[in-house]
PDB file of C-alpha atoms in Angstrom:
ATOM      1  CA  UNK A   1     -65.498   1.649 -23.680  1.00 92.00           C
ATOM      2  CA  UNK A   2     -67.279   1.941 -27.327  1.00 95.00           C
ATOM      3  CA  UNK A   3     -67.844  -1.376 -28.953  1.00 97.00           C
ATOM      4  CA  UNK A   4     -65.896  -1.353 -31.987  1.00 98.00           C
ATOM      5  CA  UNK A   5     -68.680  -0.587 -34.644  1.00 97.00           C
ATOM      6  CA  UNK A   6     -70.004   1.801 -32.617  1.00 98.00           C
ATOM      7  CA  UNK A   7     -66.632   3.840 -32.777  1.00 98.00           C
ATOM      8  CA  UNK A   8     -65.805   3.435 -35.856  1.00 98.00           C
ATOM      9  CA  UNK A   9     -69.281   5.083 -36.979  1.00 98.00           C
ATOM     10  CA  UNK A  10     -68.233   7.792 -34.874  1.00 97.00           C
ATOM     11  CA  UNK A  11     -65.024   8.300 -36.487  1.00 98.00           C
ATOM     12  CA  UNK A  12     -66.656   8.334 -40.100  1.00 97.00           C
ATOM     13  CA  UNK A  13     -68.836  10.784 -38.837  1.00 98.00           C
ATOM     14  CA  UNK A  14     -66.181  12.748 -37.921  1.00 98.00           C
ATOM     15  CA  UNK A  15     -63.720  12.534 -40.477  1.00 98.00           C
ATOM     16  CA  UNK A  16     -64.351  14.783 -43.179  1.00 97.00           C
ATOM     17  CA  UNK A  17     -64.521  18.066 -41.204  1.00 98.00           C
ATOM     18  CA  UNK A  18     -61.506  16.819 -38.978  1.00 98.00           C
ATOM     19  CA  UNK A  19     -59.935  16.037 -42.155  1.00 98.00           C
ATOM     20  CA  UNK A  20     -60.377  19.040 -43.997  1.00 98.00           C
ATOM     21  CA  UNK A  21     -57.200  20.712 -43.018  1.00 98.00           C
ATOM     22  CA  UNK A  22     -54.787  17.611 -43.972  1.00 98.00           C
ATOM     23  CA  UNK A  23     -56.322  17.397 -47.351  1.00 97.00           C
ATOM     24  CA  UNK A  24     -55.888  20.798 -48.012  1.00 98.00           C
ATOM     25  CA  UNK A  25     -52.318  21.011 -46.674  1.00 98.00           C
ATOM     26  CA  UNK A  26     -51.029  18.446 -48.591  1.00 98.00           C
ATOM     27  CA  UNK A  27     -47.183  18.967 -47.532  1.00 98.00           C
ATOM     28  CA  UNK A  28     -45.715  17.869 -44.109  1.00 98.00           C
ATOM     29  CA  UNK A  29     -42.391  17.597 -42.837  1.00 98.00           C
ATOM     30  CA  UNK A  30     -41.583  14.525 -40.395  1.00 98.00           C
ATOM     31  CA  UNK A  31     -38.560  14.801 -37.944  1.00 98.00           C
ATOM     32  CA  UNK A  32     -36.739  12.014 -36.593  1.00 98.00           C
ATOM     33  CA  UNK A  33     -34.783  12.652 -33.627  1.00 96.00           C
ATOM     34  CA  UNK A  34     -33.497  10.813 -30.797  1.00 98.00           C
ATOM     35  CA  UNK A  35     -30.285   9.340 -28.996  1.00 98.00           C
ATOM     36  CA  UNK A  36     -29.473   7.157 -32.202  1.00 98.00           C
ATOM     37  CA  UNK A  37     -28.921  11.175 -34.023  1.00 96.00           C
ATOM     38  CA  UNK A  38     -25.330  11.148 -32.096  1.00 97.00           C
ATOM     39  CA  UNK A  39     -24.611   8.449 -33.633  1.00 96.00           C
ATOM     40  CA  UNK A  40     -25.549   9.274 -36.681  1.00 93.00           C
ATOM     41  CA  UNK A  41     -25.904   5.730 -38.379  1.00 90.00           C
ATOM     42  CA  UNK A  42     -29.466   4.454 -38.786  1.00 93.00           C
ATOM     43  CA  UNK A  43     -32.246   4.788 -35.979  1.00 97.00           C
ATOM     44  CA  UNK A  44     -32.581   0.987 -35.671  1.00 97.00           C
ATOM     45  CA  UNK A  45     -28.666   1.457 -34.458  1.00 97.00           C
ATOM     46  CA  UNK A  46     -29.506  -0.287 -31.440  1.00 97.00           C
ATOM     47  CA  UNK A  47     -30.492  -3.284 -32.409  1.00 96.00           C
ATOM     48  CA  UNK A  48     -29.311  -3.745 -36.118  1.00 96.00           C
ATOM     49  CA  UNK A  49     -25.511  -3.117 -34.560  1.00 97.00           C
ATOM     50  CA  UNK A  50     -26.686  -5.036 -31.174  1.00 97.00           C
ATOM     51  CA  UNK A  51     -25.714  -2.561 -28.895  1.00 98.00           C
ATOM     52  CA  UNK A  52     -26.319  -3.722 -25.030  1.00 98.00           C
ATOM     53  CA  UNK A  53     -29.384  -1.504 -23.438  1.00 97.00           C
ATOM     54  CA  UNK A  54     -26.948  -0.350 -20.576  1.00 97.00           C
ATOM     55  CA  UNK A  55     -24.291   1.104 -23.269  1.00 98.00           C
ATOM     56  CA  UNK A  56     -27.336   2.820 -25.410  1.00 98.00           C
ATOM     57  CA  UNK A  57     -28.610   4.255 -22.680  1.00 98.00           C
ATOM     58  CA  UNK A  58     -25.165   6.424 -21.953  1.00 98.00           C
ATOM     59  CA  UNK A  59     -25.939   8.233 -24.936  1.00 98.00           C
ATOM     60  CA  UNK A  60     -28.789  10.135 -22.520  1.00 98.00           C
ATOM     61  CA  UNK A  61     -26.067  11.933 -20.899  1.00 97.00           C
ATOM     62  CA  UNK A  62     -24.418  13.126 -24.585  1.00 97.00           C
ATOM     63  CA  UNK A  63     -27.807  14.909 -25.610  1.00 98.00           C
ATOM     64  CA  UNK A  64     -27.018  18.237 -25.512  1.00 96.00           C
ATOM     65  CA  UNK A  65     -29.673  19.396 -28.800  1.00 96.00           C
ATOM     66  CA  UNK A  66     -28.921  23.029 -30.110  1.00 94.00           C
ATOM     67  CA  UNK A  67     -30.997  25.238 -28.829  1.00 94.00           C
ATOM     68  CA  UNK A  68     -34.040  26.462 -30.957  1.00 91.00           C
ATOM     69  CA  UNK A  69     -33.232  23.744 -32.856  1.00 95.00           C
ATOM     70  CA  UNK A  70     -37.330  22.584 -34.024  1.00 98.00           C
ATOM     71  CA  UNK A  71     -37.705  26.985 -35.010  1.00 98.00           C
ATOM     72  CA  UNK A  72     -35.002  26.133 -37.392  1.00 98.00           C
ATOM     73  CA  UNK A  73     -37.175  23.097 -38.615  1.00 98.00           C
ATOM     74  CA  UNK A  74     -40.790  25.146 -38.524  1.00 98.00           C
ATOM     75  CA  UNK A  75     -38.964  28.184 -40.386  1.00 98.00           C
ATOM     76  CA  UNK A  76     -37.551  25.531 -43.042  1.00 98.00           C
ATOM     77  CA  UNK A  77     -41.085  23.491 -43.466  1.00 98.00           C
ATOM     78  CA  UNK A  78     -43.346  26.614 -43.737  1.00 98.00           C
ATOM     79  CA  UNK A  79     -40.470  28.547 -46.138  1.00 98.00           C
ATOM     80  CA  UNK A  80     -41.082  24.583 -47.935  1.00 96.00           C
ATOM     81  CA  UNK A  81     -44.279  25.378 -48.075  1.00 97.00           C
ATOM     82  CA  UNK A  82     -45.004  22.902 -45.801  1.00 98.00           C
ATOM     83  CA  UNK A  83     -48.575  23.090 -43.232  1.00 98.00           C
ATOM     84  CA  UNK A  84     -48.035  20.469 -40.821  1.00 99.00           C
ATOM     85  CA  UNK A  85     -44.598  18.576 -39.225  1.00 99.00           C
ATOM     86  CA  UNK A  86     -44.723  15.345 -37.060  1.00 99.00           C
ATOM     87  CA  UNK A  87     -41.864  14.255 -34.404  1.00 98.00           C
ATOM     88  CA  UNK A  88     -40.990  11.731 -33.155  1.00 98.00           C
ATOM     89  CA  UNK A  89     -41.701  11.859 -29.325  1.00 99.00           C
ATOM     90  CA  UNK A  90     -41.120   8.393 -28.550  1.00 98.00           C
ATOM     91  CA  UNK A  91     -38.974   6.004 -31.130  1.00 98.00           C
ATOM     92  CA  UNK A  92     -37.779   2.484 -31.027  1.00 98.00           C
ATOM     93  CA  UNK A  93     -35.055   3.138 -28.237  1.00 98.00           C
ATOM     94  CA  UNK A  94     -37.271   4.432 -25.551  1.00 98.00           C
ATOM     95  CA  UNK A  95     -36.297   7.593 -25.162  1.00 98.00           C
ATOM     96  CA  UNK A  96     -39.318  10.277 -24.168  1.00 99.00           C
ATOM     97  CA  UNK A  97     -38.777  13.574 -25.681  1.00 98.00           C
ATOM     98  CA  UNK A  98     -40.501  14.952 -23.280  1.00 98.00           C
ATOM     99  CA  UNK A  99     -40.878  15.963 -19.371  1.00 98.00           C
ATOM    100  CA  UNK A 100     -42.743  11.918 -18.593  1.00 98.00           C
ATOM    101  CA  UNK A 101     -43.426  11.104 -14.931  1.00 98.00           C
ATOM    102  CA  UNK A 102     -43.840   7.298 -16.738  1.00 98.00           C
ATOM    103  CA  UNK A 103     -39.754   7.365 -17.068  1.00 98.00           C
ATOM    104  CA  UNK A 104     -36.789   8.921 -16.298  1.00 98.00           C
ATOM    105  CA  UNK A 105     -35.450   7.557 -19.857  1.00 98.00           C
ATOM    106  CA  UNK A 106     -36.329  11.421 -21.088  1.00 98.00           C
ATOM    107  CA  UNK A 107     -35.202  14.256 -22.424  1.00 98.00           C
ATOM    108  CA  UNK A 108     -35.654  16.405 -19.164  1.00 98.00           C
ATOM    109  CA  UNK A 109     -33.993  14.149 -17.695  1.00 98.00           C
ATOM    110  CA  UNK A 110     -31.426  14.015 -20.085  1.00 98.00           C
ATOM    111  CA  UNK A 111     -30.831  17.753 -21.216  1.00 97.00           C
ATOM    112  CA  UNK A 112     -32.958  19.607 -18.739  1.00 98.00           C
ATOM    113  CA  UNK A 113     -35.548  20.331 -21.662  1.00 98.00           C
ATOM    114  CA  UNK A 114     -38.716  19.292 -22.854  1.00 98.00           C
ATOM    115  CA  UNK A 115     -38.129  19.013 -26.736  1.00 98.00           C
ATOM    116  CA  UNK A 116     -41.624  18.308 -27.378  1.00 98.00           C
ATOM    117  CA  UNK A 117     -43.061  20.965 -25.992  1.00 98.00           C
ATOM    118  CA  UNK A 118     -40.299  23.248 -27.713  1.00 98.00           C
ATOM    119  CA  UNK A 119     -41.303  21.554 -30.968  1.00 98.00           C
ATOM    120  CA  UNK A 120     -44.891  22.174 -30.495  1.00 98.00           C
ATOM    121  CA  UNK A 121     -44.367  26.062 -29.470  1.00 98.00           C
ATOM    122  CA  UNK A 122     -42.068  26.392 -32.893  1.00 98.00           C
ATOM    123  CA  UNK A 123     -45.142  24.782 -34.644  1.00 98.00           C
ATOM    124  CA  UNK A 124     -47.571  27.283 -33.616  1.00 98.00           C
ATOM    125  CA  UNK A 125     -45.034  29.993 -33.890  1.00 98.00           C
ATOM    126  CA  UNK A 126     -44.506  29.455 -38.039  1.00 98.00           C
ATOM    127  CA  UNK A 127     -48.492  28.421 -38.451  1.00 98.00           C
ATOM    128  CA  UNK A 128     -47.643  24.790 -38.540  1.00 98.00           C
ATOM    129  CA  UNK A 129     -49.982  22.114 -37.123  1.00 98.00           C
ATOM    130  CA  UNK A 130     -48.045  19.673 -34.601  1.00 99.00           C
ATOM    131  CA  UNK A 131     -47.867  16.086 -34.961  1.00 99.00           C
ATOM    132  CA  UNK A 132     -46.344  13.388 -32.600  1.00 99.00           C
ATOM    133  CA  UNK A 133     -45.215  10.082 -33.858  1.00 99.00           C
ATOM    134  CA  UNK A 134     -45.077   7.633 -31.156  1.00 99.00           C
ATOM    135  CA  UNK A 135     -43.681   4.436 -31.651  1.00 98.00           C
ATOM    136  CA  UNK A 136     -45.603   1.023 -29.712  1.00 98.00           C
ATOM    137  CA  UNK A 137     -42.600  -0.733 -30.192  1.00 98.00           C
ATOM    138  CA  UNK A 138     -40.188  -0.357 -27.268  1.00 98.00           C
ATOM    139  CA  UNK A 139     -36.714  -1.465 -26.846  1.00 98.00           C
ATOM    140  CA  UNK A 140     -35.930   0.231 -23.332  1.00 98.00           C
ATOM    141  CA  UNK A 141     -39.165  -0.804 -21.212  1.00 98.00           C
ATOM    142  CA  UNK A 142     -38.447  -4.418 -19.362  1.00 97.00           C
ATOM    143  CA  UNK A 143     -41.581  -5.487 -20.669  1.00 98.00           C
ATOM    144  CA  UNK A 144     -41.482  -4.388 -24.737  1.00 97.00           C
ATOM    145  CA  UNK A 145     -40.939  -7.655 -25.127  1.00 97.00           C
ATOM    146  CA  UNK A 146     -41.748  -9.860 -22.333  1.00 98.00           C
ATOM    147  CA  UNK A 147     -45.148  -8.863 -22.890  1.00 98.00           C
ATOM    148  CA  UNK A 148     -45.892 -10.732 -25.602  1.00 97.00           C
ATOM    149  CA  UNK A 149     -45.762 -13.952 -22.972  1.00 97.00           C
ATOM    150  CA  UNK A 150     -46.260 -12.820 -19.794  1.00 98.00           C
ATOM    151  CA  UNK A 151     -49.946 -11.420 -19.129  1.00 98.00           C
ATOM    152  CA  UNK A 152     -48.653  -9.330 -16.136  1.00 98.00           C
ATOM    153  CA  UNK A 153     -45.760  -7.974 -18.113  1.00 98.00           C
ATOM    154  CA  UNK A 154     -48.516  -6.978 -20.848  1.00 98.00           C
ATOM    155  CA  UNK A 155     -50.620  -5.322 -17.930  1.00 98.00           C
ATOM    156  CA  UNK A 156     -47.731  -2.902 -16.826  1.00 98.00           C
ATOM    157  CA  UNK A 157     -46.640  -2.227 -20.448  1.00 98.00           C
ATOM    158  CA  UNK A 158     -50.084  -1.550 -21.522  1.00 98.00           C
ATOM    159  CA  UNK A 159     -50.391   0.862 -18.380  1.00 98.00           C
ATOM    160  CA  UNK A 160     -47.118   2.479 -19.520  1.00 98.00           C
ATOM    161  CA  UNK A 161     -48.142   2.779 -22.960  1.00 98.00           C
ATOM    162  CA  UNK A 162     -51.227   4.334 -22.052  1.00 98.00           C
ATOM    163  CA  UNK A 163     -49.576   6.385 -19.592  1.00 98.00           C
ATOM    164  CA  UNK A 164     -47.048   8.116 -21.855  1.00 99.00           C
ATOM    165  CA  UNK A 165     -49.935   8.429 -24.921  1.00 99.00           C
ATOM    166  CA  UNK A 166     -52.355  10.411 -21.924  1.00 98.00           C
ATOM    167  CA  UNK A 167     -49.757  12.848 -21.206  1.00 99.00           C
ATOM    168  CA  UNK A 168     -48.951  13.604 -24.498  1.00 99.00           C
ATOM    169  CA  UNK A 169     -52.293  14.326 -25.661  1.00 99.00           C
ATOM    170  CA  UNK A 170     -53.343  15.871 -22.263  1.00 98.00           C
ATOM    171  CA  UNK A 171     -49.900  18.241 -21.616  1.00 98.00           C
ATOM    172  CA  UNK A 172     -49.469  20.710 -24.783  1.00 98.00           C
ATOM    173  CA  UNK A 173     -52.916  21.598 -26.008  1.00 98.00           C
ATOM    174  CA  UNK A 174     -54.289  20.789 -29.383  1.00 98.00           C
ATOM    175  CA  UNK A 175     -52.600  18.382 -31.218  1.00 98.00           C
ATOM    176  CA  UNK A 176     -53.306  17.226 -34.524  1.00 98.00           C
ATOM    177  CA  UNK A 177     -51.889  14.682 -35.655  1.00 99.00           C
ATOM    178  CA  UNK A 178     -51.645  11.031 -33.861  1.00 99.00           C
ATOM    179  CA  UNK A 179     -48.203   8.593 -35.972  1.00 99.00           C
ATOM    180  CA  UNK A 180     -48.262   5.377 -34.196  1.00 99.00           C
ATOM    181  CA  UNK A 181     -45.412   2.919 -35.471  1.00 98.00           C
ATOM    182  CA  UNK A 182     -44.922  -1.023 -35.342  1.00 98.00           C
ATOM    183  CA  UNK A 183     -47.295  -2.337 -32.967  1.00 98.00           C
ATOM    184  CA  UNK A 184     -45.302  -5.223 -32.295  1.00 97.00           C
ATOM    185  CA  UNK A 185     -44.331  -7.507 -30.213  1.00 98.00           C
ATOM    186  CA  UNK A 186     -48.756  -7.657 -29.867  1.00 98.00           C
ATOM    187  CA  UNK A 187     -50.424  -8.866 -33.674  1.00 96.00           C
ATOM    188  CA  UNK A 188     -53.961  -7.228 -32.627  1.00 98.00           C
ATOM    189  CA  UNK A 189     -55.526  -4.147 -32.403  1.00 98.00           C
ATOM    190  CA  UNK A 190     -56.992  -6.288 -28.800  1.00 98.00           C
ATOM    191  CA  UNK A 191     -53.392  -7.202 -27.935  1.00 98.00           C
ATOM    192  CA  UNK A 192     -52.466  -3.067 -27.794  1.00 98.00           C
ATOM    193  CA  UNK A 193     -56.128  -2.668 -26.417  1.00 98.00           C
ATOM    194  CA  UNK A 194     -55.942   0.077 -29.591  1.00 98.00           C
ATOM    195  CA  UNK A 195     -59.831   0.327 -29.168  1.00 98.00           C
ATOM    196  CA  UNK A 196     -59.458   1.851 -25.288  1.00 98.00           C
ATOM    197  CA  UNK A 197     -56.505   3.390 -26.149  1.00 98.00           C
ATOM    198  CA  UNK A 198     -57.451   6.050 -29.194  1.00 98.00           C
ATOM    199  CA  UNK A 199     -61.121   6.419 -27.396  1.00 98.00           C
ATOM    200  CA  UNK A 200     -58.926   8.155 -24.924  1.00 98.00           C
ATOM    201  CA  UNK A 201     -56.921  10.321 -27.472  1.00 99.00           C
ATOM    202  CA  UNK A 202     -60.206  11.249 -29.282  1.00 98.00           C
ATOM    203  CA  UNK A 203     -61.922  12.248 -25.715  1.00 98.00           C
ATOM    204  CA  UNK A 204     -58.696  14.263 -24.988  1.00 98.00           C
ATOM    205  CA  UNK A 205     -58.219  15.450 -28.623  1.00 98.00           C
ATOM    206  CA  UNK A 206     -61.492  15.628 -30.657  1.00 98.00           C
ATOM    207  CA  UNK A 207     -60.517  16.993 -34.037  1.00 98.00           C
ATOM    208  CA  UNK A 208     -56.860  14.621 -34.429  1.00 98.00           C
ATOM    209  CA  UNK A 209     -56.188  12.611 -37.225  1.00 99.00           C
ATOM    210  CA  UNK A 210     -55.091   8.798 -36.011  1.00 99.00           C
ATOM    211  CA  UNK A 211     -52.869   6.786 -38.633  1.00 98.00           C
ATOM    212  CA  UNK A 212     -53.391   3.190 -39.293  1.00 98.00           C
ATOM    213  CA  UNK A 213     -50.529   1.382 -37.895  1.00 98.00           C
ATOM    214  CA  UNK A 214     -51.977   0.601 -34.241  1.00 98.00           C
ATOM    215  CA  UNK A 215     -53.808  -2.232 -36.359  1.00 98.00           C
ATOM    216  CA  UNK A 216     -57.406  -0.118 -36.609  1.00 98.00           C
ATOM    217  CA  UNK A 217     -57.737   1.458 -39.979  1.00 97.00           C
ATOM    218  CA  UNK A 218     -58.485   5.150 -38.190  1.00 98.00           C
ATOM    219  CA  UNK A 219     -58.244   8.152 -40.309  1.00 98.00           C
ATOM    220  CA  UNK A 220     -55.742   7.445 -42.852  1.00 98.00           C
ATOM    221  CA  UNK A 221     -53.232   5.106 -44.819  1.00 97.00           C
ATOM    222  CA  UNK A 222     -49.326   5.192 -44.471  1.00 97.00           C
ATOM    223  CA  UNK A 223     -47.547   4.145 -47.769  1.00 96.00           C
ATOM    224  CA  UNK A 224     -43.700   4.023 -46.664  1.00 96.00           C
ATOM    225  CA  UNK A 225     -41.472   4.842 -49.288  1.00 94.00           C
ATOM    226  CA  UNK A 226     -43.748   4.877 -51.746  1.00 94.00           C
ATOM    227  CA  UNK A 227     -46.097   7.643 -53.026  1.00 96.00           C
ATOM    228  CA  UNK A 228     -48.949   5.529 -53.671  1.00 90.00           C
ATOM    229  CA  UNK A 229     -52.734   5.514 -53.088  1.00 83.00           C
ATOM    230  CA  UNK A 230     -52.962   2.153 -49.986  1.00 76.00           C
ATOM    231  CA  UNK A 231     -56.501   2.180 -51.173  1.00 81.00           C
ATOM    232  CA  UNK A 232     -59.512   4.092 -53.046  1.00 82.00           C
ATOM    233  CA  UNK A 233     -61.604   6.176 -51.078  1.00 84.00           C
ATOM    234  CA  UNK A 234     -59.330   6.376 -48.374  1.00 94.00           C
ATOM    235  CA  UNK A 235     -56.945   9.025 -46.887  1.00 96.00           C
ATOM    236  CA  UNK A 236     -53.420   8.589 -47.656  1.00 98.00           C
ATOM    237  CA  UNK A 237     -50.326   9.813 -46.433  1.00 98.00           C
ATOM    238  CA  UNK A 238     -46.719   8.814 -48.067  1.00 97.00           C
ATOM    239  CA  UNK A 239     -43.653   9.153 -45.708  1.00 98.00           C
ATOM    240  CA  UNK A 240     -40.673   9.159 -47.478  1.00 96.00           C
ATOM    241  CA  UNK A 241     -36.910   9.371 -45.950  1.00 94.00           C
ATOM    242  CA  UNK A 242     -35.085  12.282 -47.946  1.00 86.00           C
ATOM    243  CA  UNK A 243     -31.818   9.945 -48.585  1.00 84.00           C
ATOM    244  CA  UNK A 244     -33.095   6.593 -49.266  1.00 77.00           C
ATOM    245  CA  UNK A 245     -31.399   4.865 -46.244  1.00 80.00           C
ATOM    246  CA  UNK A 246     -32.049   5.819 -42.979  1.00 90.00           C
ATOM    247  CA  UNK A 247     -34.944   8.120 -41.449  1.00 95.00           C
ATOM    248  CA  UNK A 248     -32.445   9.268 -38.455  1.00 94.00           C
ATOM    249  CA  UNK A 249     -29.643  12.021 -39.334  1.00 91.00           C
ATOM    250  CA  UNK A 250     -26.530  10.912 -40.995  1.00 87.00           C
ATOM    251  CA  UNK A 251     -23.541  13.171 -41.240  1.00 85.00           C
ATOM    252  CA  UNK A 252     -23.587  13.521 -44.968  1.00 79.00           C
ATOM    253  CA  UNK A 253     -26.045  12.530 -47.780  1.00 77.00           C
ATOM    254  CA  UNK A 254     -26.379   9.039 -49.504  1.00 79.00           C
ATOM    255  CA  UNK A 255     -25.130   8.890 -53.150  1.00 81.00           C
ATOM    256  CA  UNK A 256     -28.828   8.149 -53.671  1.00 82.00           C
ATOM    257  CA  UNK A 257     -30.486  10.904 -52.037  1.00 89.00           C
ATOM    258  CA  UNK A 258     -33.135  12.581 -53.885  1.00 90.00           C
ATOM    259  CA  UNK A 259     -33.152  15.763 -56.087  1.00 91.00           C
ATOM    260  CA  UNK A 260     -35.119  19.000 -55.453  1.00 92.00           C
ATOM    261  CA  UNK A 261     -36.577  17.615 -58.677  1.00 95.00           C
ATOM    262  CA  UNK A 262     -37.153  14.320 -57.495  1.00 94.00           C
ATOM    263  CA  UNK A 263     -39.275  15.945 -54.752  1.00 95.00           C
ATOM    264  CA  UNK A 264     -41.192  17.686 -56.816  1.00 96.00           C
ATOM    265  CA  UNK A 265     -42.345  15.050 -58.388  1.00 96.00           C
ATOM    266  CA  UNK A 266     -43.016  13.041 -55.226  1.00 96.00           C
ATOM    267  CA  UNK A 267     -45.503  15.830 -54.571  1.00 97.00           C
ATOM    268  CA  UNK A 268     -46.693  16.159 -57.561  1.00 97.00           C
ATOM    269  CA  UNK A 269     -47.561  12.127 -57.494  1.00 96.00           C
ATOM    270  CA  UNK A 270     -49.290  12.555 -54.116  1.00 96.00           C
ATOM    271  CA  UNK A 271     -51.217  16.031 -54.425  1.00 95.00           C
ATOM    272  CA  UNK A 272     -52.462  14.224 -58.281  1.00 93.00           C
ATOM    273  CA  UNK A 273     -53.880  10.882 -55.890  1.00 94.00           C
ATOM    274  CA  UNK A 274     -55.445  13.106 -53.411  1.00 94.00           C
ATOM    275  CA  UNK A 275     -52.988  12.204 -50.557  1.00 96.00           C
ATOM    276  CA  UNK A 276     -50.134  13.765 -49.057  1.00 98.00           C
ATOM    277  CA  UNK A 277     -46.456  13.659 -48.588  1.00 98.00           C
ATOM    278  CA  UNK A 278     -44.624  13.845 -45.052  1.00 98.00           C
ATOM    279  CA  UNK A 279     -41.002  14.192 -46.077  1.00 97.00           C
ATOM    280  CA  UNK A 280     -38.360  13.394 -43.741  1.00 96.00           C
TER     281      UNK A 280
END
């Protein structure tokens, strides 16, 4: 493994011409999907309404998605205007929407489909670039929280994690766009072994873009629901949920939710600061 300073040199090197793309496109749409969509509450449903792991996980044999479902997404973000969407492949709950050998918590499992692979194909099919959000956090895995106490619970969900991230970045060709989310229960980028970890990703992806939130700065800032600069001289990228509440589907919108207007201006804000907006 690269000592720290010596990848993060790299990286700068790097950046620019890996970046050129993102700050050109400027518009991305991000898609949050999972078990907590049939409920169609919040995506922290789980625990914010306490629901026991063995009940949750019933929901696995409700997921039935549409099919074509992500074309109807790619048509709607490049129509948008849109160059880019990110998914989520793995969120809090600990459901893989994908074909994993790490789990049988997954959407083949589940539905007899690989979503993410149908969501990368509709990418590529409406000229979108394909990003996967992958949440650290995990709610399912025995050890998502164990870990943070138990140094051979941390082994085997470190293995896990860095099982899972491999096959994503290994299984569905280029990929360009890395979205980690809450690295908890660990409070260092050594506690996720983050420096390992997106050595790996770059080796298997060289041109991605890595956010911020595995706790090394990477490629580029994530304001959350607000369209404002993190820093100067720094990439930014603001995600912003469409209705003000909850970043999962909901059957109807808030009283709140924003105006085509409102989104305008969003995007106006972000394009004026030299950073992007990844509507959801």
């Amino acid at each position: 493994m690269m000592p720290r300073k010596e990848y993060e040199a790299q990286v700068t090197r790097t950046r620019e011409q890996r970046m050129k793309w993102w700050n050109e496109a400027r518009y991305g749409m991000f898609v949050h999907w999972g078990l907590y969509s049939l409920i169609g509450r919040h995506e922290w449903i789980h625990a914010t309404e306490c629901i026991p792991m063995e009940e949750y996980e019933k929901l696995a044999a409700k997921f039935k998605p549409k099919p074509n479902a992500a074309r109807d997404w790619a048509r709607l973000a490049r129509d948008a205007g849109m160059k880019y969407m990110v998914m989520t492949t793995k969120h809090h709950e600990g459901f893989c929407m994908w074909d994993t050998k790490q789990t049988d918590f997954n959407s083949r499992a589940a539905c007899g489909r690989d979503l993410v692979a149908e969501f990368v194909a509709a990418c590529r099919e409406f000229g979108l670039r394909p990003g996967f959000y992958y949440s650290l956090m995990d709610w399912h895995h025995p050890d998502g929280a164990r870990s943070a106490y138990d140094p051979a619970a941390r082994r085997r969900f470190l293995d896990y994690t860095q099982g899972l991230v491999r096959e994503l970045m290994t299984n569905y060709g280029q990929i360009d766009v890395l979205w980690y989310d809450v690295a908890l229960p660990f409070q260092s980028h050594e506690g996720w072994e983050s420096l390992a970890l997106n050595q790996m990703v770059r080796k298997l992806q060289p041109q991605i873009l890595i956010n911020d939130r595995s706790r090394l700065p990477e490629d580029f800032s994530t304001p959350e629901e607000t369209v404002k600069a993190a820093e100067a001289g720094r990439g930014w990228e603001a995600c912003m949920t469409f209705n003000q509440t909850s970043w999962g589907w909901m059957p109807s919108a808030a009283a709140d939710a924003y105006t085509a207007r409102g989104i305008l201006k969003m995007l106006n804000t972000a394009c004026s600061g030299a950073g992007n907006l990844l509507l959801n």
